[in-house]
CSV table of C-alpha atoms and ligand atoms in Angstrom, one decimal:
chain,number,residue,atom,x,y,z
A,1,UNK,CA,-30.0,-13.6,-30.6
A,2,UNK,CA,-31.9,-16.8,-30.0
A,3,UNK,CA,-35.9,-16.7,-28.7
A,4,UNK,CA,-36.5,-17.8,-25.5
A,5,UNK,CA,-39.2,-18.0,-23.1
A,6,UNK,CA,-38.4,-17.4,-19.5
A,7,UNK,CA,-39.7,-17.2,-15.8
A,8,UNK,CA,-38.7,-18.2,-12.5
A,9,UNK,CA,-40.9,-18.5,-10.0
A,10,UNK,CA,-38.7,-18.7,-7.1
A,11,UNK,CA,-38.9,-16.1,-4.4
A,12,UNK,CA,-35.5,-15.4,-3.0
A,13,UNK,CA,-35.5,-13.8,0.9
A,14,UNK,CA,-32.1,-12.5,1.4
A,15,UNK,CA,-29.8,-11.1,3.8
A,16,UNK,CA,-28.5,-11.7,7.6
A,17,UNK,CA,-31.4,-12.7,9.8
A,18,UNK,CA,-34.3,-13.0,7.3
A,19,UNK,CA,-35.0,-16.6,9.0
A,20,UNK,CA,-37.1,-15.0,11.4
A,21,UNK,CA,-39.6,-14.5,8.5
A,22,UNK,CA,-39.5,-18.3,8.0
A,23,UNK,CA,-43.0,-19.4,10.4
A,24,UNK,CA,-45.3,-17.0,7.8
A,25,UNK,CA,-43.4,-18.5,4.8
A,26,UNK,CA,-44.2,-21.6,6.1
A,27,UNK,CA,-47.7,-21.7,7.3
A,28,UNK,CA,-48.6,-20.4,3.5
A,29,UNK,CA,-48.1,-24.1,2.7
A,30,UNK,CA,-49.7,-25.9,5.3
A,31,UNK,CA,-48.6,-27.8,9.3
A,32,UNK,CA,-46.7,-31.0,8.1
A,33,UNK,CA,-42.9,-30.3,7.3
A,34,UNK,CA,-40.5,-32.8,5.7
A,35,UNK,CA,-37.3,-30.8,7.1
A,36,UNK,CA,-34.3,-32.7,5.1
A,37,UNK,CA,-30.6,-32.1,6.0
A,38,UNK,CA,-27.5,-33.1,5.7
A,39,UNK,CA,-24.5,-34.7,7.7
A,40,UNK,CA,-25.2,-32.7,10.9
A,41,UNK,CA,-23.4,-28.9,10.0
A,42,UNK,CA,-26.7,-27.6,10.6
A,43,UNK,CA,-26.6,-29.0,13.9
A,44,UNK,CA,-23.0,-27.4,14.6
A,45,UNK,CA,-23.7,-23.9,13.4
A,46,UNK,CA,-27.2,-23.8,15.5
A,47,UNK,CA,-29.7,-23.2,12.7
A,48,UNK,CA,-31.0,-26.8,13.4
A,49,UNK,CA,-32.0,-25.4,16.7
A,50,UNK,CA,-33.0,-21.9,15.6
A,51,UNK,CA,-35.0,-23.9,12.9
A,52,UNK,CA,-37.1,-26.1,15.4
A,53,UNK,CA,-37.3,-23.0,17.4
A,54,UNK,CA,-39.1,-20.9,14.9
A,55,UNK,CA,-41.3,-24.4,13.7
A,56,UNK,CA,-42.5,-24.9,17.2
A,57,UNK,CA,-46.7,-25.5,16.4
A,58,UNK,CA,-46.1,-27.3,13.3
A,59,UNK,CA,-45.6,-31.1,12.8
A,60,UNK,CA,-42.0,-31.8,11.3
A,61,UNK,CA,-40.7,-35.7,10.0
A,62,UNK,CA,-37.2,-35.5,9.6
A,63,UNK,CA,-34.9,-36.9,7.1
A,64,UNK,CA,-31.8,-36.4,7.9
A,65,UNK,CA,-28.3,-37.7,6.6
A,66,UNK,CA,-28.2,-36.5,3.2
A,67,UNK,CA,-24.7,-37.1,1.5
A,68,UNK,CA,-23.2,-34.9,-0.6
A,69,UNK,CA,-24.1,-36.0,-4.5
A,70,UNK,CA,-27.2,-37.2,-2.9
A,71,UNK,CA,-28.3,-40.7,-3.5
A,72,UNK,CA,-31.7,-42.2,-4.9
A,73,UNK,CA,-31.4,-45.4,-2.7
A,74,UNK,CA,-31.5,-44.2,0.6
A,75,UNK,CA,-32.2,-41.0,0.7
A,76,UNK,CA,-34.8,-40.0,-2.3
A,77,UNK,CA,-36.7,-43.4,-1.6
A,78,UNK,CA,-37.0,-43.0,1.5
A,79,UNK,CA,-38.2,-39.0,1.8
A,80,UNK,CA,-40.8,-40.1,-1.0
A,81,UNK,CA,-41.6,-42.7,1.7
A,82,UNK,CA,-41.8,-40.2,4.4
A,83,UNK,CA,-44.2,-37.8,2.7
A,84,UNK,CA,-46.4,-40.4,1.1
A,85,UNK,CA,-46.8,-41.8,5.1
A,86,UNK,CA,-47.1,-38.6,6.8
A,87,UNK,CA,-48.9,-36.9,3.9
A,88,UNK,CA,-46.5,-34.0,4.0
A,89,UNK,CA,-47.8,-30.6,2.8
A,90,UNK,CA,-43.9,-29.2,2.2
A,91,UNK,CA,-40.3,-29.9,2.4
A,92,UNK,CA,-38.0,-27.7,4.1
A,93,UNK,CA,-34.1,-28.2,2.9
A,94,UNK,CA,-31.6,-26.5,5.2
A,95,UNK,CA,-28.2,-27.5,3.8
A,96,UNK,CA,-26.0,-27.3,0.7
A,97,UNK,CA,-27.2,-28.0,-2.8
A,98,UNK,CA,-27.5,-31.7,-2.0
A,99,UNK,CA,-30.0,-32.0,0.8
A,100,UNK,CA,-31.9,-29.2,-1.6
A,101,UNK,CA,-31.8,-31.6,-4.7
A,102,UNK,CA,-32.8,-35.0,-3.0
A,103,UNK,CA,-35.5,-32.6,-1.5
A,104,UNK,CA,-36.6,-32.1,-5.1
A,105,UNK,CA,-36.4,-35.4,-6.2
A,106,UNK,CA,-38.4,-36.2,-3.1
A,107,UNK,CA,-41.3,-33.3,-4.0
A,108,UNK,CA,-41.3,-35.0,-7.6
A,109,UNK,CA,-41.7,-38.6,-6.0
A,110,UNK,CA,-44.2,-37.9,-3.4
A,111,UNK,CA,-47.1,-37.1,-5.9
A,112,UNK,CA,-46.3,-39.9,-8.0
A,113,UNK,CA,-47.6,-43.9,-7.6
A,114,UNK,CA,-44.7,-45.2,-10.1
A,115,UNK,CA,-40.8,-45.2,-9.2
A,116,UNK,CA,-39.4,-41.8,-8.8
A,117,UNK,CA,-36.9,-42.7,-10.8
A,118,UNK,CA,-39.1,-42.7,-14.2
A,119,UNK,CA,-39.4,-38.9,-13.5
A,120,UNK,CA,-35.5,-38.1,-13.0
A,121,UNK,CA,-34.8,-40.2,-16.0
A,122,UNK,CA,-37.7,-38.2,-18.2
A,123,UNK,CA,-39.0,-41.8,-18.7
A,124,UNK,CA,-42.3,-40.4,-17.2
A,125,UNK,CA,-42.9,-36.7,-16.9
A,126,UNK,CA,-43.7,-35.3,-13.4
A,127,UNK,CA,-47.3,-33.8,-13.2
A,128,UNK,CA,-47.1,-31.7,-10.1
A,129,UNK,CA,-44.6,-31.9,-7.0
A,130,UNK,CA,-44.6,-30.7,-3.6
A,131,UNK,CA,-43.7,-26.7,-2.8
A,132,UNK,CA,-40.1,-27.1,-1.4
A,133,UNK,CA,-38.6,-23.9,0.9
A,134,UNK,CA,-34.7,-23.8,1.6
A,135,UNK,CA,-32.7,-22.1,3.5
A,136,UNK,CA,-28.9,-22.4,2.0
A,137,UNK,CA,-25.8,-23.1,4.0
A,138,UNK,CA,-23.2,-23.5,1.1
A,139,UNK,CA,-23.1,-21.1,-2.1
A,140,UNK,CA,-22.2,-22.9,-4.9
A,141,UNK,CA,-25.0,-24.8,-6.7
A,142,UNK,CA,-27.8,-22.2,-7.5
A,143,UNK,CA,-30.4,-25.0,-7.1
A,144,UNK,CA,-32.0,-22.3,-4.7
A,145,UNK,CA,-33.1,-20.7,-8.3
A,146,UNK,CA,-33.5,-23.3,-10.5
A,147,UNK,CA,-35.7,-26.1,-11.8
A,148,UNK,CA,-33.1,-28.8,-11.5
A,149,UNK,CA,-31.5,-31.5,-9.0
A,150,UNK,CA,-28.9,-34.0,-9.7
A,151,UNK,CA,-29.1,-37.5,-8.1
A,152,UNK,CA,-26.7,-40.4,-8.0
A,153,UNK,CA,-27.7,-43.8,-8.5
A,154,UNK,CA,-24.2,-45.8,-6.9
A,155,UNK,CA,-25.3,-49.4,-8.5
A,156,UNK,CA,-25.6,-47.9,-12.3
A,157,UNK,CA,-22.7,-45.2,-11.9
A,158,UNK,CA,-24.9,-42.7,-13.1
A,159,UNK,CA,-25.5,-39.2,-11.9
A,160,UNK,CA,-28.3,-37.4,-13.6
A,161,UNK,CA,-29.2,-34.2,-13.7
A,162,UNK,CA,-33.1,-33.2,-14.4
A,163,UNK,CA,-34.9,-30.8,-14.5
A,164,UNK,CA,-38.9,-29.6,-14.5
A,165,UNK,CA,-40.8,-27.0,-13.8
A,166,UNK,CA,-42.3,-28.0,-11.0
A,167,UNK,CA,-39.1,-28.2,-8.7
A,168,UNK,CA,-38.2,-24.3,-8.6
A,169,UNK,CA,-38.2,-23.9,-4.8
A,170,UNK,CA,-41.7,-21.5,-3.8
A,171,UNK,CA,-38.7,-20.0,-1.4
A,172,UNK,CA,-35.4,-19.6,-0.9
A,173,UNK,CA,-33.9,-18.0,2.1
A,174,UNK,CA,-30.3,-17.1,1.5
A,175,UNK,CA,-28.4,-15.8,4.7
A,176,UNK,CA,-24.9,-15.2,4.0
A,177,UNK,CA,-24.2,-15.5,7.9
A,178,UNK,CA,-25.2,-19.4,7.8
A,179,UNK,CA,-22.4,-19.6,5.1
A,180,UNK,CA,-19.7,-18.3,7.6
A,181,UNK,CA,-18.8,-22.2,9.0
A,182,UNK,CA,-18.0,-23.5,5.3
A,183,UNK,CA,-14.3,-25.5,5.4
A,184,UNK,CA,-11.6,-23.9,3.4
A,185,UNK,CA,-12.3,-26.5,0.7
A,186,UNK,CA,-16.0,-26.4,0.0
A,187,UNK,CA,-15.6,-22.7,-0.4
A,188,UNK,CA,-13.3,-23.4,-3.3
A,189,UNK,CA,-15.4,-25.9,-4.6
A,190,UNK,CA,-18.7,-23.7,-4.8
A,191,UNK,CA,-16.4,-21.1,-6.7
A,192,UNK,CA,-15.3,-23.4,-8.9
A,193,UNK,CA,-18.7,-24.9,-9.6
A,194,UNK,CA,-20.2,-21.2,-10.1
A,195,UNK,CA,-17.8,-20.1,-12.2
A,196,UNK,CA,-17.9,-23.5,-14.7
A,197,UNK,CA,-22.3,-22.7,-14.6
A,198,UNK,CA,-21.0,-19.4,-16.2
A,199,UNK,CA,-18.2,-20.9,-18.3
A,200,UNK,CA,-20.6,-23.4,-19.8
A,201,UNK,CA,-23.0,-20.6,-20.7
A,202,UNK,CA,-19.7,-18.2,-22.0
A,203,UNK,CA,-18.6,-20.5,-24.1
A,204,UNK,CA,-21.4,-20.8,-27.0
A,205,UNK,CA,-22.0,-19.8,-31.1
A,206,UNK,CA,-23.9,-17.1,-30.4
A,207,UNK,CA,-23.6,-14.7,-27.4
A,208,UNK,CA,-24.7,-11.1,-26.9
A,209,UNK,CA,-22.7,-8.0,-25.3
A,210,UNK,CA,-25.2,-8.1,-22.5
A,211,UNK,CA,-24.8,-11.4,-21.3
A,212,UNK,CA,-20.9,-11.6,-22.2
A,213,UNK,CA,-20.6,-8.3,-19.6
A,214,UNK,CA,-22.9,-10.2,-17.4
A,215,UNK,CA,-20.9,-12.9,-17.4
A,216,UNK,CA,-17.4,-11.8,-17.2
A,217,UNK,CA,-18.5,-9.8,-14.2
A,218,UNK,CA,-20.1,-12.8,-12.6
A,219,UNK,CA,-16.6,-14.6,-13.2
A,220,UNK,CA,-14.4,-11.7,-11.5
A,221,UNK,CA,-16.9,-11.4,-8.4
A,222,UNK,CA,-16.5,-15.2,-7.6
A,223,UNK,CA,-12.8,-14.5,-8.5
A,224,UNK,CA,-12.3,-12.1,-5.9
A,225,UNK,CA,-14.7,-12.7,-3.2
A,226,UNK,CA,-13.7,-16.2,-3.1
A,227,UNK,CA,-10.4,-14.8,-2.0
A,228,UNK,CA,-11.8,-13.1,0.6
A,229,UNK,CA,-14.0,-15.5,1.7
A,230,UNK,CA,-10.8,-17.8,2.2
A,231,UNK,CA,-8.9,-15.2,3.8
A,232,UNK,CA,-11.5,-14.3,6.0
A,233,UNK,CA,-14.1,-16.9,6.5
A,234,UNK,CA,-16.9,-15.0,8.4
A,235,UNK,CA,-16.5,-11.0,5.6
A,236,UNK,CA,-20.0,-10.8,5.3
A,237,UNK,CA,-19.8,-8.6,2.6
A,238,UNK,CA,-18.0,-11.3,0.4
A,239,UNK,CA,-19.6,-14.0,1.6
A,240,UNK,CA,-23.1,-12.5,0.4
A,241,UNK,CA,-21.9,-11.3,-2.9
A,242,UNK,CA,-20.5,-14.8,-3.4
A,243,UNK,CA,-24.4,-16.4,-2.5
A,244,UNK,CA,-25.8,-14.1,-4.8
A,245,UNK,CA,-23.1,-14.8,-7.9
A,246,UNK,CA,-23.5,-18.7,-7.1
A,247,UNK,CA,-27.7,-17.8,-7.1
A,248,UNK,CA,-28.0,-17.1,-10.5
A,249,UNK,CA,-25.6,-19.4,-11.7
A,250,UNK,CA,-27.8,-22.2,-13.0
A,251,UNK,CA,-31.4,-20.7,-13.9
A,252,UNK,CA,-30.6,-19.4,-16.9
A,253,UNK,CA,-30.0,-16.0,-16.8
A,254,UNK,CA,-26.3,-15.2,-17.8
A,255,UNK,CA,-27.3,-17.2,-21.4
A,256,UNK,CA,-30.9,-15.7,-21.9
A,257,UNK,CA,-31.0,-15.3,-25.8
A,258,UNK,CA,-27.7,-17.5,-26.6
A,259,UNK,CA,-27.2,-20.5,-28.6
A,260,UNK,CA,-26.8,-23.3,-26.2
A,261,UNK,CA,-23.5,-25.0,-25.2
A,262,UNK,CA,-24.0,-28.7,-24.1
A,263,UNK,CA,-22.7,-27.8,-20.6
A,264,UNK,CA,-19.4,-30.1,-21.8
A,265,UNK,CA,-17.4,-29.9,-18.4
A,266,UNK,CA,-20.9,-30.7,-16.4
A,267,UNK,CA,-21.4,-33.6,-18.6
A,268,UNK,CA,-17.9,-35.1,-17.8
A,269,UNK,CA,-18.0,-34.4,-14.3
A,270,UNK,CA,-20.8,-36.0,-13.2
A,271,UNK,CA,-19.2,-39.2,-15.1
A,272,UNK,CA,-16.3,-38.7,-12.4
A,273,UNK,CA,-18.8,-37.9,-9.6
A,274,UNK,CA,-20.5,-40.6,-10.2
A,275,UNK,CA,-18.1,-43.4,-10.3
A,276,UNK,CA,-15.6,-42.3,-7.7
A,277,UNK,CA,-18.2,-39.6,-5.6
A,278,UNK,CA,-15.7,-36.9,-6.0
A,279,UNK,CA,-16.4,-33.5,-4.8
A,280,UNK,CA,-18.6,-31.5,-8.0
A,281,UNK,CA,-16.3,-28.2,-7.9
A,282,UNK,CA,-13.5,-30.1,-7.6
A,283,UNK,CA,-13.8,-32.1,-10.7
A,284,UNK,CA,-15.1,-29.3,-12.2
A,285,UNK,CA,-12.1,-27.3,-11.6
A,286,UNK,CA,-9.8,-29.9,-13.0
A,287,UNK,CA,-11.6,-30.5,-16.2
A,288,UNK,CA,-12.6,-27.0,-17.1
A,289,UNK,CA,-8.7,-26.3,-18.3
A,290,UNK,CA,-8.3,-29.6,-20.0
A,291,UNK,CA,-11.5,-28.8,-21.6
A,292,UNK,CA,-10.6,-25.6,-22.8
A,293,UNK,CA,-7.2,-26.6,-24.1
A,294,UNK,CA,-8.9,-29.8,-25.9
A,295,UNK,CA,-11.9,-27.1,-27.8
A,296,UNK,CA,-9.0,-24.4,-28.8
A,297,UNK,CA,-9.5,-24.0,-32.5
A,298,UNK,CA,-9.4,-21.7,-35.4
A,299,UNK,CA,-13.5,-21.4,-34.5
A,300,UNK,CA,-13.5,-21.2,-30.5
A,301,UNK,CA,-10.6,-18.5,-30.6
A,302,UNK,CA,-12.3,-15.8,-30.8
A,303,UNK,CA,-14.5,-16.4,-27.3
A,304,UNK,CA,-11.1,-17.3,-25.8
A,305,UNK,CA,-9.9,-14.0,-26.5
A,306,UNK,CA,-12.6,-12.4,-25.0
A,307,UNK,CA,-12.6,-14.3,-22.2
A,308,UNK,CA,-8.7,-13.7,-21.2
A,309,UNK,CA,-8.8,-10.1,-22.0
A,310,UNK,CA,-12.0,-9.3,-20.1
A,311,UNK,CA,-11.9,-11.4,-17.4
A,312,UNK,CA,-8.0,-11.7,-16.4
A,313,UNK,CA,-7.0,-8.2,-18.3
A,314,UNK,CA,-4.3,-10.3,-20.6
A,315,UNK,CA,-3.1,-7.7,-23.2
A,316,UNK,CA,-5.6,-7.5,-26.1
A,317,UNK,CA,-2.4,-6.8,-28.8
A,318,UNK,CA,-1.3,-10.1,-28.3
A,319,UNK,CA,-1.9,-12.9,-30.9
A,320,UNK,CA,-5.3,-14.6,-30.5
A,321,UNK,CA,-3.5,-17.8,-30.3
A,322,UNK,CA,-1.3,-16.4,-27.3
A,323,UNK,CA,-4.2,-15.0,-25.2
A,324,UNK,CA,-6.0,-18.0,-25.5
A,325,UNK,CA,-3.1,-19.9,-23.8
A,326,UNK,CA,-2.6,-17.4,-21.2
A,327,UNK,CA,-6.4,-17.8,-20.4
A,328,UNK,CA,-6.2,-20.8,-20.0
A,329,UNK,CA,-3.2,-21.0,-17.5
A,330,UNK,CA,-4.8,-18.3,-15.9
A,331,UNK,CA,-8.4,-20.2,-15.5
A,332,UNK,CA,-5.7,-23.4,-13.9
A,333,UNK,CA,-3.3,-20.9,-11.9
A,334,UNK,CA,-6.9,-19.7,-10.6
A,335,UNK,CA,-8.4,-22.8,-9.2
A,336,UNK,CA,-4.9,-23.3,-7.9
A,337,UNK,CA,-4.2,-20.5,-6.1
A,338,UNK,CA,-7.9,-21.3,-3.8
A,339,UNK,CA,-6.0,-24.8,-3.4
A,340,UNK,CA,-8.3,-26.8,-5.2
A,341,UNK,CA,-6.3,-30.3,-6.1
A,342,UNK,CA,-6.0,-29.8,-9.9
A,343,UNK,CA,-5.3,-33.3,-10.9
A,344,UNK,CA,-7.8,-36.6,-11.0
A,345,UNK,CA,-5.0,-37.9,-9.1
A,346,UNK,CA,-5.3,-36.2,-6.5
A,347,UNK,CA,-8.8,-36.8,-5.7
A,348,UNK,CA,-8.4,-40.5,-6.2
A,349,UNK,CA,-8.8,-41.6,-9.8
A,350,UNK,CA,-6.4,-43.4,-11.2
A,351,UNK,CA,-6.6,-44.4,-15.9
A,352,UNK,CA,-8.4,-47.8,-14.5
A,353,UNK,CA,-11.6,-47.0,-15.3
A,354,UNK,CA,-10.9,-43.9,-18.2
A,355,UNK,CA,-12.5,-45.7,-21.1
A,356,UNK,CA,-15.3,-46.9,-19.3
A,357,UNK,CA,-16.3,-43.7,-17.7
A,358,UNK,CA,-15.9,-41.7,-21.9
A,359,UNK,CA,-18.2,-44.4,-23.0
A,360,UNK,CA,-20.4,-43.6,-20.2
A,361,UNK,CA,-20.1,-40.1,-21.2
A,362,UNK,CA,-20.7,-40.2,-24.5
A,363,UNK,CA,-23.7,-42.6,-24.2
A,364,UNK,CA,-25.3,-40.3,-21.8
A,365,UNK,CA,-24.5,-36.7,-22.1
A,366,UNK,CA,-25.3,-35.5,-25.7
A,367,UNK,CA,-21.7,-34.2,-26.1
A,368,UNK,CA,-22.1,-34.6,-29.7
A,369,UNK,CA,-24.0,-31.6,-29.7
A,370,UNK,CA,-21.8,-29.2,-27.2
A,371,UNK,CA,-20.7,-26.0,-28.7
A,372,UNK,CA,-17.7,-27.6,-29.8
A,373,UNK,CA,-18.9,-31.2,-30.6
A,374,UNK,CA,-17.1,-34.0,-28.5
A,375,UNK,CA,-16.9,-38.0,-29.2
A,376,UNK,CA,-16.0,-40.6,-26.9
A,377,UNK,CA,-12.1,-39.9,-28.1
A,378,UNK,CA,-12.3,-36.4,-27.5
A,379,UNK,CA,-13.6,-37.6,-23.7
A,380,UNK,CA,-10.9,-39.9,-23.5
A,381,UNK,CA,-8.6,-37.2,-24.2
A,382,UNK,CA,-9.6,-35.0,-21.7
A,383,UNK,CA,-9.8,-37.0,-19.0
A,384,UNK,CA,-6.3,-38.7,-19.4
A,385,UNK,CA,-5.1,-34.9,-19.6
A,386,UNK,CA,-6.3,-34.3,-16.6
A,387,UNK,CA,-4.9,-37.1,-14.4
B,401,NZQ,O1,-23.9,-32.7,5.1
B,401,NZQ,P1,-23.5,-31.6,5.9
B,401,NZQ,O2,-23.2,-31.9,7.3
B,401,NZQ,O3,-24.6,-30.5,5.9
B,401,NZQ,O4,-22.1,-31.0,5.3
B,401,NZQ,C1,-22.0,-30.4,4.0
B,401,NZQ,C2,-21.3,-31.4,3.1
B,401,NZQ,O5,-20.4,-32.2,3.7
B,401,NZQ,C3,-21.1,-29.2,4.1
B,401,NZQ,N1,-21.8,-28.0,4.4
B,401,NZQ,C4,-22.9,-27.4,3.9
B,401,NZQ,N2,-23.2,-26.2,4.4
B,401,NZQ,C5,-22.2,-26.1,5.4
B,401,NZQ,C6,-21.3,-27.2,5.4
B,401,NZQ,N3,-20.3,-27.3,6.2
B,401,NZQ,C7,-20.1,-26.3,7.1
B,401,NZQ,N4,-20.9,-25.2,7.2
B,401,NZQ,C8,-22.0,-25.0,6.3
B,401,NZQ,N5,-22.7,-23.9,6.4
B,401,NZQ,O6,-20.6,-29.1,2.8
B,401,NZQ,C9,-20.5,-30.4,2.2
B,401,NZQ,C10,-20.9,-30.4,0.8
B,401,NZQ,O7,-22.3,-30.1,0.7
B,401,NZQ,P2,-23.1,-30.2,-0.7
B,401,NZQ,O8,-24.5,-29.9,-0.4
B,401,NZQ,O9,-22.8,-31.6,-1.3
B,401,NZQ,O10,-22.4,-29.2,-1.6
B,401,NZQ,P3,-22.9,-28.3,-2.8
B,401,NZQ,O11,-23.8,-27.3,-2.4
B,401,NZQ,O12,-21.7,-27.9,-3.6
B,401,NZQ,O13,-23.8,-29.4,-3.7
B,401,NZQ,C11,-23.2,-30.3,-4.6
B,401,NZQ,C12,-24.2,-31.1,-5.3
B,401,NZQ,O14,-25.0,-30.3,-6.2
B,401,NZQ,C13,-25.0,-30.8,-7.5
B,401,NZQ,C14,-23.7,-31.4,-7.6
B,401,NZQ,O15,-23.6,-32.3,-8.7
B,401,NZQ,C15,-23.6,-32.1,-6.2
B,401,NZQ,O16,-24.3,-33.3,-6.3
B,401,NZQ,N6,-25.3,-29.7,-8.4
B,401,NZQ,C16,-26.6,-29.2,-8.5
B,401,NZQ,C17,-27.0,-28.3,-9.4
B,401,NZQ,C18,-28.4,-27.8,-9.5
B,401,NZQ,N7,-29.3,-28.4,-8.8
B,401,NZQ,O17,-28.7,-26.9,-10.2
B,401,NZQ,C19,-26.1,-27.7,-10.4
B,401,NZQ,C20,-24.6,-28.0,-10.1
B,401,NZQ,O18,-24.0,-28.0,-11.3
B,401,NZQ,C21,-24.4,-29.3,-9.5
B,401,NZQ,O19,-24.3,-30.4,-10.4
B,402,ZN,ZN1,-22.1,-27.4,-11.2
């Protein structure tokens, strides 16, 4: 077992109705709001409303139109802009993990003089950010407990994920209720993203029994409660074990005390994000199997193994080899079955632009150093196998 050194400071307030709590949350951090949102579902489901409602007596900027895979030019210039004019005392995200992420790119850019985009690309570390609050209409993410944001940049192709310490949200309100209105195909895209975040964490040198339990049960709840969130959009009861499965899907916690994997499949997909601005879960979803198939080895057996015969109850008496295929075509028939599109083709990208995007990968990511090591050709690989 690996050392670590752990803490999240993020408060999570959850359940059905805990918004009302929202004004004293607030007025902990001071009168001048940056509310960010997205595209306008806040508008549709009422929170919008309900939010401005419970606000009334404090001063709120808006910044509104947030696009999923959120972009630095306009959206994170222009919220730095917003708080630097307005001298903003604390952003409040309602939406889904992109309006929170630009909202932490925009707490990091608001204390600083230089371009924010120094801090997201580590070129300058951040010295102190803005307190962020959210409240969370899509579970998929698990920005709402974690340090870290991802932001496109459409000129460069690049989509980079960063993290610091100072973007943990002070607050997250999670009300499974505000999750109820999510299409058919965003639910199946948060359950795809959730369960790569645990994937990426499963599939390392060294794991302990703990998290490996922790894990497999994190995979089955998204598993099942997915279902029933398809089936039945508004089962509260699934919809709020999903939140809280996709909650601690990125701070850290199903991995505390393994070797690290590289985060392969994240690395890949933001490439494919980034050039074509693809849905995350989606892409996701269609490299994880590709992925899996390219890694299978004499070495990564072994987790395979564990991972079909724990998570999808494949016979244990089998031959590792054999379990490790069935795990995978289970993992595919999965995504599948939620009617996620399981081929780059089908979300748009065509072998044009293959090459380009492994260099890009390779360049950027670090594969070199996943748990099983990948070079531009292994990149290559995968992504033809998945058109
Ligand atoms: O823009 P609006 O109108 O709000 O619509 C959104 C958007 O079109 C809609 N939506 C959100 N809540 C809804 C709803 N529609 C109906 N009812 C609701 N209650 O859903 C669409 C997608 O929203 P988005 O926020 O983009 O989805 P998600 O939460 O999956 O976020 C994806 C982004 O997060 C990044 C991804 O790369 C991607 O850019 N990630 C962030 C991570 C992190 N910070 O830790 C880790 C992840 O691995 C991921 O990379
Ligand atoms: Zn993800």
């Amino acid at each position: 077992m690996q050392n670590f050194d752990y803490m999240t400071p993020t408060r999570l307030i959850f359940g059905e109705g805990v918004i009302s709590q929202l004004p004293k949350v607030m007025s902990a951090f001071g009168k001048k709001i940056l509310l960010t949102y997205g595209g306008g579902s806040i508008k549709k489901i009422g929170l919008y409303d309900k939010v401005k409602e419970l606000l009334d007596g404090f001063e709120i900027i808006e910044l509104s139109d947030i696009q999923p895979n959120p972009k630095y030019d306009p959206s994170v210039l222009e919220g730095v802009r917003l708080c630097k004019e307005h001298n903003i005392d604390v952003i409040l995200s309602v939406g889904g993990g992109s309006v929170l992420d630009c909202s932490k790119a925009i707490a990091a850019g608001a204390k600083y003089d230089g371009d924010v985009w120094d801090l997201i690309t580590y070129k300058v570390k951040a010295q102190a950010a803005l307190p962020i609050v959210d409240i969370l209409t899509l579970a998929a993410t698990g920005s709402e407990y974690d340090s870290g944001g991802v932001i496109s940049r459409t000129e460069t192709n690049d989509k980079i994920g960063y993290m610091d310490p100072h973007l943990y949200p002070a607050v997250s309100f999670l009300d499974p209720t505000y999750t109820f209105s999510v299409s058919k195909k965003q639910t199946a895209a948060g359950c795809a993203d959730a369960m790569n975040h645990i994937i990426e964490q499963y599939f390392c040198e060294d794991a302990t029994l703990l998290n490996d339990g922790f894990c497999e049960a994190g995979l089955k709840s998204l598993m099942i409660n997915a279902k029933k969130c398809l089936d039945d959009p508004r089962d509260y009861t699934a919809r709020a074990e999903m939140m809280f499965a996709c909650t601690l899907g990125c701070n850290g916690i199903y991995s505390l005390g393994n070797s690290p994997s590289g985060w392969p499949c994240h690395g890949i997909e933001h490439a494919l994000s980034a050039y074509y601005d693809i849905t995350h879960g989606e892409g996701l979803a269609i490299i994880t199997p590709r992925w899996m198939t390219h890694i299978l080895s004499d070495k990564t057996v072994g987790r395979f193994v564990k991972y079909g015969v724990n998570v999808f109850d494949i016979d244990s008496t089998l031959p590792p080899f054999e379990i490790a295929e069935k795990a995978i075509k289970a993992t595919y028939d999965f995504f599948e079955s939620i009617g996620i599109p399981m081929h780059l083709k089908d979300v748009g990208i065509d072998d044009s632009r293959i090459s380009e995007m492994a260099h890009h990968i390779a360049v950027n990511e670090g594969l070199e150093n996943a748990y099983a090591p990948l070079t531009q050709q292994d990149i290559e690989k995968i992504l033809i196998a998945s058109l």
